[in-house]
Coordinates of C-alpha atoms in Angstrom, one line a residue:
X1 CA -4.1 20.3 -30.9
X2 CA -0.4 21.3 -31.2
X3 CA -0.2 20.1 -34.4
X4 CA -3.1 22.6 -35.6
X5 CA -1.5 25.2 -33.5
X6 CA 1.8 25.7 -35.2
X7 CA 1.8 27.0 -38.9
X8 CA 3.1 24.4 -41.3
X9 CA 4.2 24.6 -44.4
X10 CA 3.5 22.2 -47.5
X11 CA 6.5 22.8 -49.4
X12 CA 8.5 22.5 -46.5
X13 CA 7.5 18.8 -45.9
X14 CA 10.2 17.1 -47.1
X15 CA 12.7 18.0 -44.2
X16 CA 12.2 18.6 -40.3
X17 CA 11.5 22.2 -39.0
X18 CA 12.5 23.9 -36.2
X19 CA 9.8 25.8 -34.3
X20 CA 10.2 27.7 -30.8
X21 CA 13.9 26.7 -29.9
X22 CA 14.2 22.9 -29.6
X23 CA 11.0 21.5 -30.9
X24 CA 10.6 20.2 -33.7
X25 CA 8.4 19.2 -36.5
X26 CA 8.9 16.2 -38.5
X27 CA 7.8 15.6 -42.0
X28 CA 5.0 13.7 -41.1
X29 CA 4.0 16.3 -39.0
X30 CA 4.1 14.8 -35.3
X31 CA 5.5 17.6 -33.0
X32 CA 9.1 16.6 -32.2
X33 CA 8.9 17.5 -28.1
X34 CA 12.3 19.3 -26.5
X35 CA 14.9 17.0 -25.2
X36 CA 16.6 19.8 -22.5
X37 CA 15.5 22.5 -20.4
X38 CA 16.2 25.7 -21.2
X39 CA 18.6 25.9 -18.0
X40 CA 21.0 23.4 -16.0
X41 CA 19.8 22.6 -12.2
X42 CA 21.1 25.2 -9.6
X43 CA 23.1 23.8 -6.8
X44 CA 22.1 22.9 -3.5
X45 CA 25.4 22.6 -1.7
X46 CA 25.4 26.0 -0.2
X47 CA 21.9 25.7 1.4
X48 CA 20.9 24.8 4.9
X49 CA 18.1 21.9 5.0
X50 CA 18.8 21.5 8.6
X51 CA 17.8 25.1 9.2
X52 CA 14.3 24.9 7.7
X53 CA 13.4 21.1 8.6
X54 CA 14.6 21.1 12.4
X55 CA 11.1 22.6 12.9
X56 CA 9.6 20.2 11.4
X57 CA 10.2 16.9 12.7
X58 CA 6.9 14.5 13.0
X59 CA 5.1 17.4 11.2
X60 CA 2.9 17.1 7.9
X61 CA 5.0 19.5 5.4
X62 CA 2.3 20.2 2.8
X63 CA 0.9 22.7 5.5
X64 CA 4.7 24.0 5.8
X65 CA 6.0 26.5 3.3
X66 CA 9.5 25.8 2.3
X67 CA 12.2 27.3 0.6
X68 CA 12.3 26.9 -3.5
X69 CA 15.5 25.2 -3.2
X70 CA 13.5 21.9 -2.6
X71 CA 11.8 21.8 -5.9
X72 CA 12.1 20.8 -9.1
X73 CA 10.4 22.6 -12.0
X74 CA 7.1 20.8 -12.0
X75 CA 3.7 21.2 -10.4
X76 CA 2.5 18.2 -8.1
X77 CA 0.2 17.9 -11.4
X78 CA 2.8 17.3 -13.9
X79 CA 4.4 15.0 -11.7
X80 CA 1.3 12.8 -12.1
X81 CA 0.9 13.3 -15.6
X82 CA 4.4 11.2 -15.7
X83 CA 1.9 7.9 -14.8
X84 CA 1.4 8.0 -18.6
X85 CA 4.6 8.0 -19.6
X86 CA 4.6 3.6 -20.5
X87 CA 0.8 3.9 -22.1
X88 CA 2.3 1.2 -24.6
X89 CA 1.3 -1.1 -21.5
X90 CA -2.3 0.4 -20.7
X91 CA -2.4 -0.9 -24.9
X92 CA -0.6 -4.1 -24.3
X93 CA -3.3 -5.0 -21.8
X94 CA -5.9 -3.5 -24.1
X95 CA -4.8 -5.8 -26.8
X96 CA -4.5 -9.4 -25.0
X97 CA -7.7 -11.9 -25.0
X98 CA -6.0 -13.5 -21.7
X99 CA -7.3 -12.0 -18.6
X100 CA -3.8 -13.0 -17.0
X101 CA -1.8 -11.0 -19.8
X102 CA -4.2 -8.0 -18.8
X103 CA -3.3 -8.5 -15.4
X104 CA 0.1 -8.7 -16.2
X105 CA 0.7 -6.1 -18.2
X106 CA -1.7 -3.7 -15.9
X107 CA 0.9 -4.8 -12.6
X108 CA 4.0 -3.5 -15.0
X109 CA 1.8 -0.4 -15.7
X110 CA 1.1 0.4 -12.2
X111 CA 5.0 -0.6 -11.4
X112 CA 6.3 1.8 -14.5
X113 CA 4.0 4.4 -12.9
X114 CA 6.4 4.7 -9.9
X115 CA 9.9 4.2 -12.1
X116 CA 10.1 8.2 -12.9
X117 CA 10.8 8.5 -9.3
X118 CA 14.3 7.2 -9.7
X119 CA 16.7 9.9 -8.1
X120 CA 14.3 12.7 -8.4
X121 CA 14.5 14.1 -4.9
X122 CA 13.5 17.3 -5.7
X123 CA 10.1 18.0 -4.8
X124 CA 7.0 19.1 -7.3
X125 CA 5.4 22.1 -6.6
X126 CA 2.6 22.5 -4.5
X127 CA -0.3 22.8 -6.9
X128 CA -2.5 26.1 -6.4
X129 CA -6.1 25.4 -5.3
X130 CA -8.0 25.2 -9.0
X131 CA -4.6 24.9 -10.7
X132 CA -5.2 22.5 -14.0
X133 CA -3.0 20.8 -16.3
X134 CA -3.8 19.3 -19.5
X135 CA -1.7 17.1 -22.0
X136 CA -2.9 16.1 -25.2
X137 CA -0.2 13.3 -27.2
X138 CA -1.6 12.0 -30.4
X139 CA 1.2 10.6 -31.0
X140 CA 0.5 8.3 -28.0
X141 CA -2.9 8.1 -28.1
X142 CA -4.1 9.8 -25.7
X143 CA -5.3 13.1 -23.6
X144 CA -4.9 14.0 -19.4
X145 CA -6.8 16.7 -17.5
X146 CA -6.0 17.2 -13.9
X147 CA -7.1 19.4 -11.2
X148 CA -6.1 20.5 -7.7
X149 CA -10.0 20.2 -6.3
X150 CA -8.7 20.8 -2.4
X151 CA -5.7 22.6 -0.8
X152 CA -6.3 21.7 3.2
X153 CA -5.6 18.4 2.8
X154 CA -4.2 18.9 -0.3
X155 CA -6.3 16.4 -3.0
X156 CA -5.3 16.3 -6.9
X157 CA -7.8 14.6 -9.0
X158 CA -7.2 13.5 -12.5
X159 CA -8.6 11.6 -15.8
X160 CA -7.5 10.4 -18.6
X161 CA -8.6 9.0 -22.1
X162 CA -7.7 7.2 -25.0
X163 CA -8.1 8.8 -28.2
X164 CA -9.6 5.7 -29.7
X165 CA -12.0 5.4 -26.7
X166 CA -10.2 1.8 -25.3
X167 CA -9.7 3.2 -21.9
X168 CA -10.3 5.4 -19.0
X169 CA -7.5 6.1 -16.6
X170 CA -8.4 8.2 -13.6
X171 CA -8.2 9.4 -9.8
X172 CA -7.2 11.2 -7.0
X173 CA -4.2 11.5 -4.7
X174 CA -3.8 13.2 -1.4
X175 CA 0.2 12.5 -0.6
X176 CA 0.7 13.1 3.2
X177 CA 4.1 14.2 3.7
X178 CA 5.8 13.6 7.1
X179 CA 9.8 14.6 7.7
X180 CA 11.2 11.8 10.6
X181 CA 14.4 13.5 11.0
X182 CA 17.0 12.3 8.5
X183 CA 14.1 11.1 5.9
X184 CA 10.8 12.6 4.4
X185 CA 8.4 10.1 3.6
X186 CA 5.1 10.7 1.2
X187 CA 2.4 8.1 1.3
X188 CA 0.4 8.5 -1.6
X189 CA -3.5 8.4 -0.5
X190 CA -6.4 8.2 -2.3
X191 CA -7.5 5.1 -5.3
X192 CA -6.0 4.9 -8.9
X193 CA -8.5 3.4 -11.3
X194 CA -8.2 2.0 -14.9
X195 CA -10.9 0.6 -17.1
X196 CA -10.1 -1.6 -20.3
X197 CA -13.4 -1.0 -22.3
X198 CA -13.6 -3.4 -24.7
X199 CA -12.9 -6.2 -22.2
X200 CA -15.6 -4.3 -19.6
X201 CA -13.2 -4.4 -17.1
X202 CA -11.9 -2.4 -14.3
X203 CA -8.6 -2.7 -12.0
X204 CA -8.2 -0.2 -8.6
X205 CA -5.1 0.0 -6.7
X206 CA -3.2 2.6 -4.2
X207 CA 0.8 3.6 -5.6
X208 CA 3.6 2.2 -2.3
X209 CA 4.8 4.7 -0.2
X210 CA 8.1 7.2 -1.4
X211 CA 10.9 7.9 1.2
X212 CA 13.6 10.5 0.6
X213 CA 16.6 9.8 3.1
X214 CA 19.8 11.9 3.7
X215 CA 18.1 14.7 3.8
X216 CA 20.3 16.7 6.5
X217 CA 23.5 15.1 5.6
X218 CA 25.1 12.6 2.8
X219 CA 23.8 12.2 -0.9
X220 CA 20.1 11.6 -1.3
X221 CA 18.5 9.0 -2.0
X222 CA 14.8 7.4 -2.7
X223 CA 13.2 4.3 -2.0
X224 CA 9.3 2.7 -2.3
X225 CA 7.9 0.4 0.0
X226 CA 4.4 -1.0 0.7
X227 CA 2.3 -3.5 -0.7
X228 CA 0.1 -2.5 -3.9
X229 CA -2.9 -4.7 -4.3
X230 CA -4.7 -4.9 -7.6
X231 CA -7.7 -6.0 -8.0
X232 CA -9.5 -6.6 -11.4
X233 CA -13.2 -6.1 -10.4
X234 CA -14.5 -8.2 -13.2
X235 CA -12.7 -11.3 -12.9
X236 CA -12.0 -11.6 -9.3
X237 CA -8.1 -11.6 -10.2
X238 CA -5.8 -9.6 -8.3
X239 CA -2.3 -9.1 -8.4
X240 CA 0.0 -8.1 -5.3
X241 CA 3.0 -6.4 -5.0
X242 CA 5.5 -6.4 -2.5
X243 CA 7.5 -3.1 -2.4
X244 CA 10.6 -4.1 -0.5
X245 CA 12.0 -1.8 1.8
X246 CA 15.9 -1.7 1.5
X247 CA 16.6 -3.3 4.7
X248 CA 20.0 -3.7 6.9
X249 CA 22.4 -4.1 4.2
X250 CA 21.0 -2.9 1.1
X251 CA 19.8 -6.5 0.0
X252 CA 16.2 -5.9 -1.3
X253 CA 16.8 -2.0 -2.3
X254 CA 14.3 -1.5 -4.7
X255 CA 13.0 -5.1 -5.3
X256 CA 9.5 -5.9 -6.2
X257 CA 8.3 -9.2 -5.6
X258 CA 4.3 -10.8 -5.8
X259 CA 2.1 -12.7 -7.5
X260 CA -1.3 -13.0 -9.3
X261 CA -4.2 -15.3 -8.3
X262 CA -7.6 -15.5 -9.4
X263 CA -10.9 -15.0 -7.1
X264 CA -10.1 -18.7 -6.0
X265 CA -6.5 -17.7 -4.4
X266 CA -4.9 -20.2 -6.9
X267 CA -1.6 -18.3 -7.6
X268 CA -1.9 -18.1 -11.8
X269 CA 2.2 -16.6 -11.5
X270 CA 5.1 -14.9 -9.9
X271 CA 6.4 -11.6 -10.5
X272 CA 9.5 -10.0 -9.5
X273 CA 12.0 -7.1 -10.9
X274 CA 13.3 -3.9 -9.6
X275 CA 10.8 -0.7 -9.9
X276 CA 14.0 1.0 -11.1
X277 CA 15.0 -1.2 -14.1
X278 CA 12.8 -4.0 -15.1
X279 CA 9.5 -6.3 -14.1
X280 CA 9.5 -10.4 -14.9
X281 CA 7.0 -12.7 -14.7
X282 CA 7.1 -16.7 -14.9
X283 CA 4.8 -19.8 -13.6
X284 CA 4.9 -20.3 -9.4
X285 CA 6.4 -24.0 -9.7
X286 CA 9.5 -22.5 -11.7
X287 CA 9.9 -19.4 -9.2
X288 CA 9.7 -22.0 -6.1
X289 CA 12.1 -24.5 -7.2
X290 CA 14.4 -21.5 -8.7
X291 CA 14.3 -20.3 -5.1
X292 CA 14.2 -23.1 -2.8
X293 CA 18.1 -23.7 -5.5
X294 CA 19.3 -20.6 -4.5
X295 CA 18.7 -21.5 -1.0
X296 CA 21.2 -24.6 -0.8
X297 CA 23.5 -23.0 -2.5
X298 CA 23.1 -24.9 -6.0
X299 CA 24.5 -23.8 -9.2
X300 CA 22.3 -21.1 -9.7
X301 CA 22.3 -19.2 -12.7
X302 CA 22.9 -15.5 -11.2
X303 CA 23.0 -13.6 -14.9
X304 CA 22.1 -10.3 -14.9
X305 CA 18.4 -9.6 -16.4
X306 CA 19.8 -7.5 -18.8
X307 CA 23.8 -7.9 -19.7
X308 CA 24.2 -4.4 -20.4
X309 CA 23.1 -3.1 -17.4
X310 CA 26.1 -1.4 -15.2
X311 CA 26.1 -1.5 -11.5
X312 CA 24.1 1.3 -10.2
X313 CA 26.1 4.7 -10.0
X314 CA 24.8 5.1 -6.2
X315 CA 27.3 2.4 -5.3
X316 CA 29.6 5.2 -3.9
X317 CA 26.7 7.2 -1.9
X318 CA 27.0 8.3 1.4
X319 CA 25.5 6.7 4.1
X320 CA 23.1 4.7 1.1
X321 CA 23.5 0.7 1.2
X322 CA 25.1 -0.5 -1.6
X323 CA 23.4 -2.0 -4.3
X324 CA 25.4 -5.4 -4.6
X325 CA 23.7 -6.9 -8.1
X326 CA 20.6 -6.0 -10.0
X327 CA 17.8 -8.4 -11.4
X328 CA 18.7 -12.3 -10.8
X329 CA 16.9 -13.5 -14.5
X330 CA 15.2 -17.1 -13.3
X331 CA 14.9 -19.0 -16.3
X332 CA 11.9 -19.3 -18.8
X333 CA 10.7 -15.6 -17.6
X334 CA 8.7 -13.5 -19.2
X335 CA 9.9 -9.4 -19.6
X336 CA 6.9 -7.0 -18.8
X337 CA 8.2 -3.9 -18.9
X338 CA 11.9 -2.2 -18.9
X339 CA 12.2 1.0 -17.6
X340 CA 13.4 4.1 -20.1
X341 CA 16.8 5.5 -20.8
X342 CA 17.0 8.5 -19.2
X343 CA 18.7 11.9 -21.2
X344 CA 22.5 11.7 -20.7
X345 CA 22.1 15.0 -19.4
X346 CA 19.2 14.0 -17.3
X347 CA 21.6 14.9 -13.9
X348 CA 21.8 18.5 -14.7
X349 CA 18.2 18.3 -15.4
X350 CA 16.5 17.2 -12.0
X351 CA 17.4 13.6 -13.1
X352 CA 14.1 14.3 -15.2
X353 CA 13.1 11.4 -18.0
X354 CA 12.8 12.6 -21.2
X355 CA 8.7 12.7 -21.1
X356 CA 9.5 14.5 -17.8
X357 CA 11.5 17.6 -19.8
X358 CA 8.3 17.9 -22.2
X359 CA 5.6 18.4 -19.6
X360 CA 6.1 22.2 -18.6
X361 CA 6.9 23.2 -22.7
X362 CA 4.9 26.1 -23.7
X363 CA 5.0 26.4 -27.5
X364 CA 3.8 29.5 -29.5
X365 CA 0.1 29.8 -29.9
X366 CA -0.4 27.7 -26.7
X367 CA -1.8 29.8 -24.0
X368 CA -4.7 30.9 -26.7
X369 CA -6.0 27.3 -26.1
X370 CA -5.1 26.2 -22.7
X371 CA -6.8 27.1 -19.6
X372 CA -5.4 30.2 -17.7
X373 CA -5.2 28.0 -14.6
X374 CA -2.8 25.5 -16.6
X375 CA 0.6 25.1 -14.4
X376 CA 2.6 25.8 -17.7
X377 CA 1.3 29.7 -16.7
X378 CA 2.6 29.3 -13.4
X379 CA 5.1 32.1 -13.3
X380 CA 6.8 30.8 -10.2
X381 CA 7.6 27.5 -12.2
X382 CA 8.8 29.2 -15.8
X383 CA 11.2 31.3 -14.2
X384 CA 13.0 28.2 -12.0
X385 CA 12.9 26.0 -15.4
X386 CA 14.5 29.4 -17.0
X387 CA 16.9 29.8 -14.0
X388 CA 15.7 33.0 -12.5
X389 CA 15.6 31.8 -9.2
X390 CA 15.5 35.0 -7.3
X391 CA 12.5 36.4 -9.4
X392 CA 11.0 32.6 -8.8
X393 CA 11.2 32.2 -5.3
X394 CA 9.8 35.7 -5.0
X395 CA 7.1 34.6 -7.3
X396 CA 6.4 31.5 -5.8
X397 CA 5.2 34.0 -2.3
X398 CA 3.4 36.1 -3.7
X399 CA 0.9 33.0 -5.0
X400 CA 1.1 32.1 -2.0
X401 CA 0.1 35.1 -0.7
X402 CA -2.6 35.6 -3.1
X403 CA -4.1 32.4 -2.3
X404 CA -4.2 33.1 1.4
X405 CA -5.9 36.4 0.9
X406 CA -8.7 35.1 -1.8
X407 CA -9.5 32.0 1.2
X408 CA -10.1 34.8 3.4
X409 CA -12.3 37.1 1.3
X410 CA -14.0 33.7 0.6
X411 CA -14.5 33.2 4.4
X412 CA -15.5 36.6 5.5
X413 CA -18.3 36.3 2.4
X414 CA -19.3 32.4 3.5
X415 CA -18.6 31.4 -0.1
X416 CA -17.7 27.9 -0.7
X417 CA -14.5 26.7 -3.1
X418 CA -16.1 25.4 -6.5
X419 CA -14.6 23.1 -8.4
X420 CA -14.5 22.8 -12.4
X421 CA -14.0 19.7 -14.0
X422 CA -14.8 17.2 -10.9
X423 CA -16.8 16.6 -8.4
X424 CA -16.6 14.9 -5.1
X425 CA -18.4 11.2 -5.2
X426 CA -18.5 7.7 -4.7
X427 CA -15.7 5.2 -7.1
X428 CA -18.2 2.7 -8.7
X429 CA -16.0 0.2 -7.9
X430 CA -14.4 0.1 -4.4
X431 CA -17.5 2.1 -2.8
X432 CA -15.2 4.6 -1.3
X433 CA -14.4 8.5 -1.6
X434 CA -13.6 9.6 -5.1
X435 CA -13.2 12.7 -7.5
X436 CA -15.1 12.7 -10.6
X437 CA -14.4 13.6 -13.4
X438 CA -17.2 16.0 -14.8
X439 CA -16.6 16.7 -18.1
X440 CA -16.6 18.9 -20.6
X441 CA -12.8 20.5 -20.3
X442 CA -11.7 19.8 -24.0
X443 CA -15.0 21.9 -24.9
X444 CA -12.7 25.1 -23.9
X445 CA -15.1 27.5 -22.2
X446 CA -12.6 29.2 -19.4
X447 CA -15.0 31.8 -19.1
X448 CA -15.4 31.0 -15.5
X449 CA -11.7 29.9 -14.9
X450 CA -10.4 31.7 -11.7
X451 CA -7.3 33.7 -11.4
X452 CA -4.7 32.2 -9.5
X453 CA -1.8 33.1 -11.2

């Protein structure tokens, strides 16, 4: 535990401490995480995307090595460790004695899960095969272990826990990356699981599919589109999403619209938003009539969901459709979730959230507790996040290389890839093709951790 890690002194209680550069520690003695990385995002208007990705049209790029120019200073790992960035929802739903409240606030979970996304088009490192990452936030409530189990196709498995034992989070993710020509597009396989103890429930669903356009040409931009069905095994409710796609003129960039029902199909409510700002819900019969207003033109009342949101700063993007208002509030709604202010120097930052900057933070006394495969070790990622991108990108190859060359001494000696902390099995709930979790990480015997690094 962080806390135990770092030396803290009694008398010095009274005020907060610095420790290791930015982080700091309060006088109740929660670790204050950093707020900035230790160095601004290089530029990418002096390199040529069109020289690596003309070879790759209608390809999948996770068996494609690109350039280090593409990434941002995260493993494919961290990125999923962001899912937990809006627990206060996972506790929300822990907390109601409505089904339909769980529901709700498990749909604004799974929605919030996506909303880190936002204008991060740089791409997460490829995790190493038996690369970890672990994240332990009391001050949340609760701890994260994740694992890179295959690299051809490449599968990330991952579990979760909270610290008062009131849920299990878990699964595993495959994203199969294709480039179309003026867009890379990652759908996200593989089944996302979450189980409310005390209620003895448990809800599956798969995340929408991510799309990166302008990749050749033009500012980028992101959208998710797809439909997210999520079903509550216990109840027989399920809630589905509608991940618009942005469509001719811009209209339903970045809407979410859908609805829960229960195991009879009757529609319990509506729920609409924007994945990038907020999530509503209210009754069907208010939606309908709200909608079928709207339609003829009535006096409808077109407030914004939130009066101090501004009109999206990609208004001015090239070749992006402009985003022409944001949430229409219908009345009588119900706010599930709003997404985070970002950093105001979150631009210079890979447009990283602030629980973003904290994941790759390696404070002194820290690598005598994590594993040796943990990404913060990565010495490919440190030196990007440090700016050192010469000695990164030359990093990032060899690790590469090394990886090549330990599959081939495993294939000339018939040796088969173990993995640590999960196995391959069957999800106890939609019957299909899971990773496990194992156990027994947080016991700390690395003894038998490989070297990858």
């Amino acid at each position: 535990k962080v806390t135990e890690m770092l030396d803290l002194d009694p008398h010095q209680s009274n005020r907060t401490e610095k420790h290791n550069g930015e982080t700091e520690i309060q006088e109740n003695g929660i670790k204050r995480h950093r707020t900035s990385l230790p160095a601004p995002m290089f530029s990418r208007s002096d390199f040529s995307v069109w020289s690596i990705l003309k070879k790759c049209i209608g390809l999948e790029l996770s068996k494609i090595t690109m350039p280090i120019v593409f990434n941002e200073p995260l493993s494919f790992l961290q990125r999923i460790t962001e899912y937990m960035e809006h627990i206060y929802l996972i506790n929300k739903a822990c907390s109601h004695a409505d089904p339909l409240e769980r529901m709700q606030a498990v749909a604004a979970f799974a929605v919030s899960a996506v909303a880190s996304q936002w204008e991060r088009t740089g791409k997460p490192f490829n995790p190493l095969l038996g690369e970890t990452y672990e994240l332990t936030r009391e001050d949340l409530g609760f701890r994260f272990i994740s694992e890179q189990v295959s690299h051809h196709p490449p599968i990330s498995a991952f579990y979760s826990e909270g610290l008062n034992k009131d849920f299990i989070f878990h699964g595993s993710i495959y994203p199969k990356l294709k480039f179309w020509g003026k867009s890379i597009e990652a759908e996200p396989r593989g089944t996302i699981t979450l189980e409310l103890l005390k209620h003895n429930e448990a809800y599956t669903w798969t995340n929408p599919t991510c799309c990166v356009h302008n990749v050749i040409i033009g500012k980028l931009w992101l959208e998710q589109y797809g439909t997210v069905e999520i079903v509550n095994h216990s109840t027989g409710d399920k809630c589905v999403l509608n991940f618009k796609p942005c469509g001719l003129f811009g209209k339903e960039l970045h809407r979410v619209e859908g609805y829960i029902q229960d195991k009879n199909k009757k529609k319990l409510c509506v729920i609409y938003g924007k994945w990038t700002e907020c999530l509503w819900c209210t009754d069907p019969t208010t939606y309908e009539t709200y909608k079928k207003n709207e339609k003829r033109g009535g006096d409808i009342n077109r407030n914004l969901a939130d009066p101090d949101v501004i009109k999206s700063e990609n208004d001015e993007a090239d070749d992006m459709p402009e985003v022409q208002d944001t949430v229409q509030f219908v009345p009588g709604s119900k706010l599930l979730w709003r997404i985070n202010c970002r950093p105001p120097n979150s631009s210079q930052m890979y447009n990283f959230t602030s629980f973003a900057v904290s994941l790759n933070e390696l404070e002194k006394g820290m690598e005598a507790i994590l594993a040796p495969t943990d990404c913060r070790l990565r010495p490919d990622i440190r030196n990007m996040e440090n700016g050192n991108m010469d000695v990164a990108s030359k990093e990032k190859e060899r690790l590469e290389e090394k990886q090549r060359a330990a599959r081939k001494e495993r294939a000339k000696d018939e040796v088969e890839w173990q993995t640590r902390w999960f196995h391959q099995g069957t999800n106890p709930y939609t019957g299909t093709s899971d990773w496990l979790y194992s156990g027994g990480y947080f016991d700390r015997n690395f003894s038998d951790c490989p070297d990858i690094y």
